[in-house]
Short mmCIF file of C-alpha atoms in Angstrom, two decimals:
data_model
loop_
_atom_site.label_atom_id
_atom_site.label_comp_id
_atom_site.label_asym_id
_atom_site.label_seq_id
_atom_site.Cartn_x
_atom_site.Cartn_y
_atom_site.Cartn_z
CA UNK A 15 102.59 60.10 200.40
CA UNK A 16 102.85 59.17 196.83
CA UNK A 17 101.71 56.26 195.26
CA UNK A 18 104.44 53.89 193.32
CA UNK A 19 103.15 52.57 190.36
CA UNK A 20 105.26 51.14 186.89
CA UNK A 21 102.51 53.26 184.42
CA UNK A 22 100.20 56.15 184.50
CA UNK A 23 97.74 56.14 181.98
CA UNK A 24 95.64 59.37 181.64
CA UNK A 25 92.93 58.66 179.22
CA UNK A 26 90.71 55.49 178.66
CA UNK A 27 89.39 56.17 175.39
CA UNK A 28 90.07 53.01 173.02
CA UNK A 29 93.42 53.13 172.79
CA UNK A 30 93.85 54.55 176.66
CA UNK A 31 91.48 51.10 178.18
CA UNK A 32 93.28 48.87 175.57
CA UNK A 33 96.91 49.97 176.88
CA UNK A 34 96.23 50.03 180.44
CA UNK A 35 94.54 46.71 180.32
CA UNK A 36 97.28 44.83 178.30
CA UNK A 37 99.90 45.97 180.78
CA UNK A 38 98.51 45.55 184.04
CA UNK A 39 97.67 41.69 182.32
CA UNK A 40 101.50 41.41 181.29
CA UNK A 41 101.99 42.15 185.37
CA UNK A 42 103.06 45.73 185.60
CA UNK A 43 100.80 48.10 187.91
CA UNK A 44 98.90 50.75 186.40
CA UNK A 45 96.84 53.42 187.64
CA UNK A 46 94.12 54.17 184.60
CA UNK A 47 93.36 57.69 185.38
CA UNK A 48 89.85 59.15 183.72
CA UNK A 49 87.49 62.10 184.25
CA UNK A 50 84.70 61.10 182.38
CA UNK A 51 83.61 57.55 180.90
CA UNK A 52 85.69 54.68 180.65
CA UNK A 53 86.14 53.81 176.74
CA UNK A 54 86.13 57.34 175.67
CA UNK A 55 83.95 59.39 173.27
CA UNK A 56 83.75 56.50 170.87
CA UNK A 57 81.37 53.93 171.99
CA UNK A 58 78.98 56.86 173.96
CA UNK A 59 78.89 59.72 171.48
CA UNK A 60 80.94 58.92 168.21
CA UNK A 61 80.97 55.33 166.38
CA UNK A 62 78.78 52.63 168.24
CA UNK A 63 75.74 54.95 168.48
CA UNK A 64 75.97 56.66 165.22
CA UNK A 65 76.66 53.76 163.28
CA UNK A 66 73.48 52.65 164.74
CA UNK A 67 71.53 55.87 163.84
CA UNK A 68 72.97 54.98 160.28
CA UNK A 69 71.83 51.72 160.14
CA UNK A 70 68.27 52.53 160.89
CA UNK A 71 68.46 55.13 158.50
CA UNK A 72 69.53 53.08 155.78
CA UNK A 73 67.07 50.82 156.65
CA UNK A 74 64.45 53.54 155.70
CA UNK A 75 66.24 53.98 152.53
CA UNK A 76 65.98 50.54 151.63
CA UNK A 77 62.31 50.43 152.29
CA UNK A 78 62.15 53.09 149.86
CA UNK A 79 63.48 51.11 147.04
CA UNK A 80 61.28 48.58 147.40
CA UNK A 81 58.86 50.00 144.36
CA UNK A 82 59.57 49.07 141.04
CA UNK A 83 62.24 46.81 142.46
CA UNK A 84 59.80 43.72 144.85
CA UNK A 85 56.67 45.21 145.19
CA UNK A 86 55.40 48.41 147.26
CA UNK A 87 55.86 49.74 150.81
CA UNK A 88 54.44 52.72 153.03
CA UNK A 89 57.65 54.25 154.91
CA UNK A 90 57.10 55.38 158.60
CA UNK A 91 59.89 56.37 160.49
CA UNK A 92 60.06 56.32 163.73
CA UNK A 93 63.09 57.61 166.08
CA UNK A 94 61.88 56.12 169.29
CA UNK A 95 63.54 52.53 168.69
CA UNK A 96 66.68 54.28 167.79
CA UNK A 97 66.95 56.36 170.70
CA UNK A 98 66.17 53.33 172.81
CA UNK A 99 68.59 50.78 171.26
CA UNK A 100 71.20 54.09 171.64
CA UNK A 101 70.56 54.15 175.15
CA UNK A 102 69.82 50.51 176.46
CA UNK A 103 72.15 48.64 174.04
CA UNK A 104 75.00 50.95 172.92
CA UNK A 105 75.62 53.28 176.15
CA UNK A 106 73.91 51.69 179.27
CA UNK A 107 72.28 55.31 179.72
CA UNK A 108 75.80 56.78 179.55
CA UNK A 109 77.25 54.82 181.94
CA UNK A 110 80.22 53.09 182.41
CA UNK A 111 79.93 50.28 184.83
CA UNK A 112 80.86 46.83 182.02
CA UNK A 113 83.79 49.12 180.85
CA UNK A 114 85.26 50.37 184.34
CA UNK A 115 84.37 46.14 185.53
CA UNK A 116 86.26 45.25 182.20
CA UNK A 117 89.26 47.44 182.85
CA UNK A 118 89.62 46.56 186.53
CA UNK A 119 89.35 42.52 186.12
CA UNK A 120 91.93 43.12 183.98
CA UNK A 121 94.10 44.60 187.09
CA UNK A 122 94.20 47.89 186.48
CA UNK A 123 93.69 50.45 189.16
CA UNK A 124 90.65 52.73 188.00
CA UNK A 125 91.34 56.38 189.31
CA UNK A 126 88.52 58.92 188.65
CA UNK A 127 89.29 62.75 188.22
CA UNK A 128 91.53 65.11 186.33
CA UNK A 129 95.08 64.03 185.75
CA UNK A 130 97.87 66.41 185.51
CA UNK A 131 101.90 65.90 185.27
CA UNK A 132 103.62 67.65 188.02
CA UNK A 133 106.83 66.32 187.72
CA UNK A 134 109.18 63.81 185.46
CA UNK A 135 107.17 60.41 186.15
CA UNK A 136 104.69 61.90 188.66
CA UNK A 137 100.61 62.49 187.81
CA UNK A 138 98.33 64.20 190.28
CA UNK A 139 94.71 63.29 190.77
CA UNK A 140 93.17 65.32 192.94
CA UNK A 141 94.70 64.85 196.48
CA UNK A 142 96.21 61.52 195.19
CA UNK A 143 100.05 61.60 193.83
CA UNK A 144 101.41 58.74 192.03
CA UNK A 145 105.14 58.10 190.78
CA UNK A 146 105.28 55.98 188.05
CA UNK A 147 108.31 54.05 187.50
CA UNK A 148 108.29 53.25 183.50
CA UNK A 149 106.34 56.52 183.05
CA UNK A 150 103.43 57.94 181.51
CA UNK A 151 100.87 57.43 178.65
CA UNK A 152 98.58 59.84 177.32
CA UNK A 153 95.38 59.10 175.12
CA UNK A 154 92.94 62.93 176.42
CA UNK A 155 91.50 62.82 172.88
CA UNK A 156 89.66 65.23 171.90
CA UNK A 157 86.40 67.68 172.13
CA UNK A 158 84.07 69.15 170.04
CA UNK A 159 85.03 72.64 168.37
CA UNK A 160 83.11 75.53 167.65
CA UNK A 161 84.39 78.48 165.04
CA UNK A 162 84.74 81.62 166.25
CA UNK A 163 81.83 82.68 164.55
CA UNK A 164 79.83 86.25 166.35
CA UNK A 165 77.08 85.07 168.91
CA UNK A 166 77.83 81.21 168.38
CA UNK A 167 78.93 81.00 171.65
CA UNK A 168 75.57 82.46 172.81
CA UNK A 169 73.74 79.39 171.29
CA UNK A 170 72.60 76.07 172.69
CA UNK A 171 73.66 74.26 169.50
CA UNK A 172 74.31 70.44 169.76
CA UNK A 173 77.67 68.92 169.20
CA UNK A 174 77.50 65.05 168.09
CA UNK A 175 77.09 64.11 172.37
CA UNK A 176 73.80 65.94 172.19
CA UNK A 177 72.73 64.87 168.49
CA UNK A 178 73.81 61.02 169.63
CA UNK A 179 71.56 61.64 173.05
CA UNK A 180 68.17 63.25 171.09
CA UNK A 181 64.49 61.40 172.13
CA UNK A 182 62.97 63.17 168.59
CA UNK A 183 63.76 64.47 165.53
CA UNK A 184 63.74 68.20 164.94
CA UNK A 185 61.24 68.78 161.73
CA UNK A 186 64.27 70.85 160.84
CA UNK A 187 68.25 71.17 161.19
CA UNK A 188 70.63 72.81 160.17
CA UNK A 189 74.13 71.50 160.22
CA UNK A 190 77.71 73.55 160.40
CA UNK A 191 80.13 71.98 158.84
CA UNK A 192 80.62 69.49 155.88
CA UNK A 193 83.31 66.77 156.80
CA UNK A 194 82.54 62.99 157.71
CA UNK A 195 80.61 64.29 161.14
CA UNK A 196 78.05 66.57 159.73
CA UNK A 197 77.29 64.43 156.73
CA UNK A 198 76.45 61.39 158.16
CA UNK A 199 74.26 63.42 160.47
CA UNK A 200 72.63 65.18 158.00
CA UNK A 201 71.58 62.08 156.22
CA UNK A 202 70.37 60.31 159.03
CA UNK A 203 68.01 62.90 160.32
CA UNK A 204 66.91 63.80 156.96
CA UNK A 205 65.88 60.19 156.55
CA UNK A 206 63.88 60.43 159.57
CA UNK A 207 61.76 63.35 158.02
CA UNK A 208 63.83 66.69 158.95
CA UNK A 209 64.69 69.04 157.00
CA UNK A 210 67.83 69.43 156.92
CA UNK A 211 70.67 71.93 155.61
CA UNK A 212 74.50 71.54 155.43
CA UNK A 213 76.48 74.75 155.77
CA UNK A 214 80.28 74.54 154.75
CA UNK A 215 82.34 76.90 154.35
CA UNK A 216 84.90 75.34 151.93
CA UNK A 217 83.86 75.02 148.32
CA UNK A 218 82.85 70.94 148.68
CA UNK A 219 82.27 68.85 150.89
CA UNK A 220 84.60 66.16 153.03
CA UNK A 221 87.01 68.58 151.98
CA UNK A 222 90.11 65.87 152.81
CA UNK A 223 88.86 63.27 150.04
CA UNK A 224 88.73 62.86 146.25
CA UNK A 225 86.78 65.06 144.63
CA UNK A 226 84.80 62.31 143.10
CA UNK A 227 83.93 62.14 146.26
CA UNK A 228 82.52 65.21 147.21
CA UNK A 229 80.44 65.79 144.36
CA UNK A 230 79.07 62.47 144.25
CA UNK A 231 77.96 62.96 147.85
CA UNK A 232 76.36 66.32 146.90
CA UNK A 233 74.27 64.91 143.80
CA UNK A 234 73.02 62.32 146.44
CA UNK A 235 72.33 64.72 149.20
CA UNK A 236 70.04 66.96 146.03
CA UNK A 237 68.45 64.20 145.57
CA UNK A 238 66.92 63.45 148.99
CA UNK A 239 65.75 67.02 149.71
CA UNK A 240 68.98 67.72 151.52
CA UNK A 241 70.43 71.74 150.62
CA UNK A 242 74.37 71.76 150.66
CA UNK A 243 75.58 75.18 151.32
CA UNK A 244 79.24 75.09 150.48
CA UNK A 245 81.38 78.07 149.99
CA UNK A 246 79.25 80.03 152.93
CA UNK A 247 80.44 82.11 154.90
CA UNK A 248 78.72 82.57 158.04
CA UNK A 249 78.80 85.85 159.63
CA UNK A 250 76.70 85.12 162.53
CA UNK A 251 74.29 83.32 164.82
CA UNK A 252 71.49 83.51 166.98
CA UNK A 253 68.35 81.81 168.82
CA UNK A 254 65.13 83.12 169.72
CA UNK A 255 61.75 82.05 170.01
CA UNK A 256 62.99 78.24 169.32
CA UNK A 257 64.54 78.77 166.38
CA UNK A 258 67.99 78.62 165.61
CA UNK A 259 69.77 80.89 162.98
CA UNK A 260 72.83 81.16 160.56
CA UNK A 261 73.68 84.36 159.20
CA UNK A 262 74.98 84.07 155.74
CA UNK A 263 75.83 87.72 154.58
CA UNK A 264 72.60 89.02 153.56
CA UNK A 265 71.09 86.16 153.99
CA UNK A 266 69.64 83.94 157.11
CA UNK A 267 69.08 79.91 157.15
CA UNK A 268 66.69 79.05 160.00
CA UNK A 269 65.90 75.66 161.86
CA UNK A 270 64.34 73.96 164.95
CA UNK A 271 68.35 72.49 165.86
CA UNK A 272 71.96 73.47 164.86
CA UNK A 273 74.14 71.31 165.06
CA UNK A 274 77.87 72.22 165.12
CA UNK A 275 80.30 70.07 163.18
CA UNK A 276 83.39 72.04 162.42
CA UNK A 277 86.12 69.51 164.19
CA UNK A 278 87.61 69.20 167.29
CA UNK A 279 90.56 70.45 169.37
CA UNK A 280 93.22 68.12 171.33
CA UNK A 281 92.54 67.90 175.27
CA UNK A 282 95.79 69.16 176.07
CA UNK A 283 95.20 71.99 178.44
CA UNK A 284 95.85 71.62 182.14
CA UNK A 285 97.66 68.75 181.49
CA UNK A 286 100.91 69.97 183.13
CA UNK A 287 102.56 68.93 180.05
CA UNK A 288 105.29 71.83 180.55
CA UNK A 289 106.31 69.33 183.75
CA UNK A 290 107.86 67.40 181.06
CA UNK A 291 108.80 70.15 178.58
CA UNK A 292 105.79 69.59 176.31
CA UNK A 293 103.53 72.37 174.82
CA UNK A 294 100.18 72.12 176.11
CA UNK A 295 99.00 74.81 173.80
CA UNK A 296 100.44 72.96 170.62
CA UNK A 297 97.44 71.34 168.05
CA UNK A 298 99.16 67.86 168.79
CA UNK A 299 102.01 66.07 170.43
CA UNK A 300 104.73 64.87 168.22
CA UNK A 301 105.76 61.25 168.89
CA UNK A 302 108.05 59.36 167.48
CA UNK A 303 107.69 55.66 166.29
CA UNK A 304 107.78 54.23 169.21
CA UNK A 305 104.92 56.48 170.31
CA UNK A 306 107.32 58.32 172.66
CA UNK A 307 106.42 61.98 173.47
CA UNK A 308 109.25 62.72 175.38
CA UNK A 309 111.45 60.82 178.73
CA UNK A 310 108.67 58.96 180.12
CA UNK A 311 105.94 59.69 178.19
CA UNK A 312 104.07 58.06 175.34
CA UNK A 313 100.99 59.63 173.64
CA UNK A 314 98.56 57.97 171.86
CA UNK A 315 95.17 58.90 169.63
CA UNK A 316 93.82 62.11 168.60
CA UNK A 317 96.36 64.06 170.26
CA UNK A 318 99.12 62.73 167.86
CA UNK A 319 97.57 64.74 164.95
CA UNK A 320 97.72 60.74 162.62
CA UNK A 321 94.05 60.25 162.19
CA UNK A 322 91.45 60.93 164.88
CA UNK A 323 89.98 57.24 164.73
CA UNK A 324 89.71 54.51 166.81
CA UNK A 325 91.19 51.91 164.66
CA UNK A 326 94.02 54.42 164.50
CA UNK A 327 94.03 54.90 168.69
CA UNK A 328 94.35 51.08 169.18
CA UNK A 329 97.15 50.15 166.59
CA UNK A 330 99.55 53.04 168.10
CA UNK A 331 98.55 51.29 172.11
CA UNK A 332 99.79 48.08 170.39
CA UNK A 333 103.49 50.04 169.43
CA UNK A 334 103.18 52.04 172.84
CA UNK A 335 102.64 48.59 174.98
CA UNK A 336 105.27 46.99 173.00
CA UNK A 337 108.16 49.60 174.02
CA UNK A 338 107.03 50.19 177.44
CA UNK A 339 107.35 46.33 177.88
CA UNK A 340 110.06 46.29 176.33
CA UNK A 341 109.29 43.92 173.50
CA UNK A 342 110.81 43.63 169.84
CA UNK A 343 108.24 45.03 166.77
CA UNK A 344 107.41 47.04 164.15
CA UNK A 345 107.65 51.11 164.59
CA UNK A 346 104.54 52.87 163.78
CA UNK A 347 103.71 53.64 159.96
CA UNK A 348 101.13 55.58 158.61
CA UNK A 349 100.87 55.14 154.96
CA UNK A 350 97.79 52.81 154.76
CA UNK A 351 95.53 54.34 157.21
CA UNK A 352 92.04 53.55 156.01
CA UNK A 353 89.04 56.39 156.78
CA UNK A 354 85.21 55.58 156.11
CA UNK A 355 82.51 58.13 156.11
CA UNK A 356 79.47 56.09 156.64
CA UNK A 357 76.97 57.74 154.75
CA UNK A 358 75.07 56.10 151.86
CA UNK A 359 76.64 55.27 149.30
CA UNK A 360 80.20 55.15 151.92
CA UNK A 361 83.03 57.47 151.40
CA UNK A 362 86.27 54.72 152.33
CA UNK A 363 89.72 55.88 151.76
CA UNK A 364 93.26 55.00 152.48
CA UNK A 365 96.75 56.35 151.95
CA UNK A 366 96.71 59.64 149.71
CA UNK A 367 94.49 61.23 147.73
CA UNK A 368 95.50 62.37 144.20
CA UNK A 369 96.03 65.85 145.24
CA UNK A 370 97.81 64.86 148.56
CA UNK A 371 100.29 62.73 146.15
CA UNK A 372 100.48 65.02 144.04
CA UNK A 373 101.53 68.13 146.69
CA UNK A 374 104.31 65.49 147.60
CA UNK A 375 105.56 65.42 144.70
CA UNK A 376 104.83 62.16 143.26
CA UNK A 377 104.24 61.03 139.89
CA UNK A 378 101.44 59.42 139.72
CA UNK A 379 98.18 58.05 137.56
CA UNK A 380 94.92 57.59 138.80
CA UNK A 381 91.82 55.05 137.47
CA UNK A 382 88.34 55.37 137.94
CA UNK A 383 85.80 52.68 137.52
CA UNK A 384 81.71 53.96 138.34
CA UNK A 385 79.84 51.01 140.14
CA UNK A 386 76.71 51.50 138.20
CA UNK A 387 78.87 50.33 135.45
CA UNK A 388 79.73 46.73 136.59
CA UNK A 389 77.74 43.80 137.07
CA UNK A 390 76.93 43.86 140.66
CA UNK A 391 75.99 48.19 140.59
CA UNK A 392 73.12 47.61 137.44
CA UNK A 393 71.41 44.65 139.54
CA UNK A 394 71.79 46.94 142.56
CA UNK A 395 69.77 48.74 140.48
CA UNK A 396 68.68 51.75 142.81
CA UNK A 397 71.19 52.93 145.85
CA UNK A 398 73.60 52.14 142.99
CA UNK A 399 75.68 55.48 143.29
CA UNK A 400 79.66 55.28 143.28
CA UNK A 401 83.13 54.51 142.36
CA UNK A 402 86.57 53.12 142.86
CA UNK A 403 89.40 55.86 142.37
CA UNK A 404 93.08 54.10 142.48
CA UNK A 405 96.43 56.30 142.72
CA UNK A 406 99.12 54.46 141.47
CA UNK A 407 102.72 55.36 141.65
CA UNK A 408 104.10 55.67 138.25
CA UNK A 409 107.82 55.10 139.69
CA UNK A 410 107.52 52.58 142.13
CA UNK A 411 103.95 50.35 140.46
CA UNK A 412 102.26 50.32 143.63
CA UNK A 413 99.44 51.61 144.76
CA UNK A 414 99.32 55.00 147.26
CA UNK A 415 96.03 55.63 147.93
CA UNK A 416 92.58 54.20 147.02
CA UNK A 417 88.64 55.35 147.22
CA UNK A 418 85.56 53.14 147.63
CA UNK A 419 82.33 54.87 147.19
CA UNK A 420 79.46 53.08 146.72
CA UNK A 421 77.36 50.08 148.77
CA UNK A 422 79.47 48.62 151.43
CA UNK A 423 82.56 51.06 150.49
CA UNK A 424 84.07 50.62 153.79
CA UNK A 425 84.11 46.45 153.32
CA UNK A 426 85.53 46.75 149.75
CA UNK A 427 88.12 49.37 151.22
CA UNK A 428 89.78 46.09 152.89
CA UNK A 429 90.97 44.55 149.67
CA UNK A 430 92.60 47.95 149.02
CA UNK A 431 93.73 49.12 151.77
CA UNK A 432 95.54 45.29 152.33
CA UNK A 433 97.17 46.69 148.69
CA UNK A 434 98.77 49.55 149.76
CA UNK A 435 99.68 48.38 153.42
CA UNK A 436 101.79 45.85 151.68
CA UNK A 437 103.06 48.00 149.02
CA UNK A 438 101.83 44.83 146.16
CA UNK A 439 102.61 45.50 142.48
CA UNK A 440 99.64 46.77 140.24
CA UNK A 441 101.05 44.15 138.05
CA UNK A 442 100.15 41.59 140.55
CA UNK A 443 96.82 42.84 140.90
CA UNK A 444 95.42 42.78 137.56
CA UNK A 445 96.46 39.20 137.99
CA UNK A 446 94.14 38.55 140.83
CA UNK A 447 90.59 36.63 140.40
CA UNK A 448 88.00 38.78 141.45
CA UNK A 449 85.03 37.17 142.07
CA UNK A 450 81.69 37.74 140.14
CA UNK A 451 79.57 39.83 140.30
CA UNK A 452 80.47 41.31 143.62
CA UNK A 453 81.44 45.22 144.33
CA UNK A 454 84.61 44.99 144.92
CA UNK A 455 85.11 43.53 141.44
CA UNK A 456 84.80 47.13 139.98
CA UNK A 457 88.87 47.20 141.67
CA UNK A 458 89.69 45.03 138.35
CA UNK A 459 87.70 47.66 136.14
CA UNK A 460 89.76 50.67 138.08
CA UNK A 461 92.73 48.91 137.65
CA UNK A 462 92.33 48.54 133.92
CA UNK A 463 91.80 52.28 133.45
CA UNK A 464 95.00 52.82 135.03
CA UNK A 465 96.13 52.46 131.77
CA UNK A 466 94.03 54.73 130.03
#
């Protein structure tokens, strides 16, 4: 006999637990169906832990500054207290149990196992069938993805879940692919004494920002000992004898590790979605801006193809909530959806990129202030490196897009990304304070060559 419920949810990452906990707390009864860990890939193999990895890698880098700068230091790394803090403070040893306690004192139902639609309103888990009377939300995410590349397949090659899960540090790695993934990877194990290689096939790297960007990430990586291979293309791999290998044409990159950092595909198979008249072979499920998917069902996260980040997961729950409850609010917009690659100096984005604006046809003018130019980047001194890029719309006088490289990138990203969420007038910019010296000061210097 089925069970009747008002909402299915079939997914807990962020925006998945978030949802299903707000609306079983506004009274409505929801089964919170997941096959793997409560909370999602985030907080076990993607941001908590890595952002930890980073900051004990920068932490590494600092002590390396020290000379010349407040004295002199001997640099040891050691993984060990990273691993542990990774697996006694971040994950619980992958487990689950505050999260799943967190959901369910909430009043959600926790379900474990594979969900699939098998009819309008109607999710199957296992032996268990349960009508829901509102309908359906869907936050599957998404998993690693390898490129069909010969004998890849063959290899035991870590994704980011293995990388985020390693006791030691290979003495080498080499990493496959160049976007935000494999670069703040490759920094953090280089920092920790591997050697370490990044293999892209495009011409730069994080291919979806400025530039700027990219190169001023590769001059950095050349600097620490870390080879960028960009416009490779890899015609093989292979593993023997411990070592893992990339076949570049004629030529072969070897390490102790690969690790495989090439994106990641929607979780959209055996969903049942053709229950509903949804493609479960399509790269992502078009909602509208109410999140809906289509009669019943609301989709949420990675699988809606607008950004495959958290922050990004939990604003659209707050739209989906709102309709399913009914409730008066905004429709989802994406034009100020900020993006940080936390390597060192950060990579922190939002809205367009010049090229982006430009492929849409819009006029518009771009600035560029360097941070070792202003007051705050020559005390920095060393671990100086970076920028602020503006795109201004020459029609309109707003800001569309914005770039932050430099120390604390993804903190000076807020004053910007505030900018173009609100759509405020350059003019009224340049007629901010900005206080001195401080980072995000270099905005006033960016603004000024606007006009340049």
């Amino acid at each position: 006999m089925a069970e009747e419920v008002d909402v299915v949810v079939i997914g807990l990452g962020p925006g998945g637990e978030d949802a299903a906990g707000r609306l079983a707390e506004a009274g409505l009864s929801v089964a919170a169906v997941e096959s793997r860990l409560v909370g999602g890939e985030c907080p076990y193999y993607a941001c908590v832990p890595t952002k930890m990895m980073v900051r004990a890698a920068g932490l590494i880098a600092d002590g390396t500054r020290i000379p010349g700068m407040a004295g002199d230091s001997i640099i040891r790394p050691d993984w060990a207290p990273v691993a542990a803090r990774i697996c006694d403070e971040a994950t619980g040893s992958w487990t689950d149990t505050a999260a799943a306690d967190r959901l369910t004192g909430k009043g959600a139902r926790l379900v474990r196992g594979e969900g699939r639609i098998t009819g309008p309103r109607e999710v199957t888990v296992g032996d268990r069938v349960f009508r829901a009377r509102r309908g359906i939300l869907l936050n599957t995410g998404t998993a690693p993805s390898a490129p069909p590349v010969d004998g890849l397949a063959d290899v035991p090659y870590w994704t980011n879940r293995e990388a985020v899960q390693a006791t030691e540090v290979p003495e080498s790695l080499l990493v496959l692919g160049g976007g935000a993934v494999g670069v703040e990877m490759a920094q953090v194990f280089s920092r920790f004494d591997s050697r370490v290689t990044v293999v892209e096939a495009a011409d730069r790297l994080l291919l979806n920002e400025e530039p700027e960007s990219s190169g001023l990430l590769r001059q950095v990586f050349e600097r620490e000992g870390i080879g960028v291979r960009t416009g490779a293309k890899v015609t093989g791999a292979s593993y023997a004898n411990g070592e893992f290998r990339l076949h570049l044409g004629d030529e072969t990159l070897a390490a102790d590790r690969l690790l495989v950092a090439t994106g990641r595909r929607p979780n959209l198979k055996g969903l049942g979605l053709d229950a509903v008249g949804l493609d479960e072979n399509a790269r992502r499920l078009d909602v509208d801006g109410h999140m809906r998917a289509a009669d019943g069902v609301w989709a949420i996260g990675d699988i809606t193809g607008k950004g495959a980040f958290t922050h990004v997961s939990m604003y659209q729950a707050s739209v989906a909530v709102r309709d399913i409850l009914g409730e008066e609010g905004p429709q989802a917009a994406y034009r100020a959806v900020p993006r940080v690659t936390f390597t060192d100096p950060e990579i922190a984005s939002v809205g367009l990129t010049e090229a982006q604006a430009r492929d849409q046809n819009l006029p518009v003018r771009t600035g560029l202030a360097p941070i070792p130019e202003s007051a705050r980047g020559w005390i920095q001194k060393v671990g100086n490196d970076g920028f602020v890029k503006l795109v201004e719309s020459t029609e309109w006088g707003v800001l569309v897009g914005a770039t932050a490289a430099g120390p604390a990138g993804g903190e000076v990203l807020g004053a910007l990304a505030v900018a173009v969420h609100t759509e405020a007038p350059t003019a009224a910019l340049r007629e901010m304070i900005y206080a001195y010296p401080t980072f995000h000061r270099t905005i006033e210097t960016a603004l000024a060559a606007l006009d340049g």
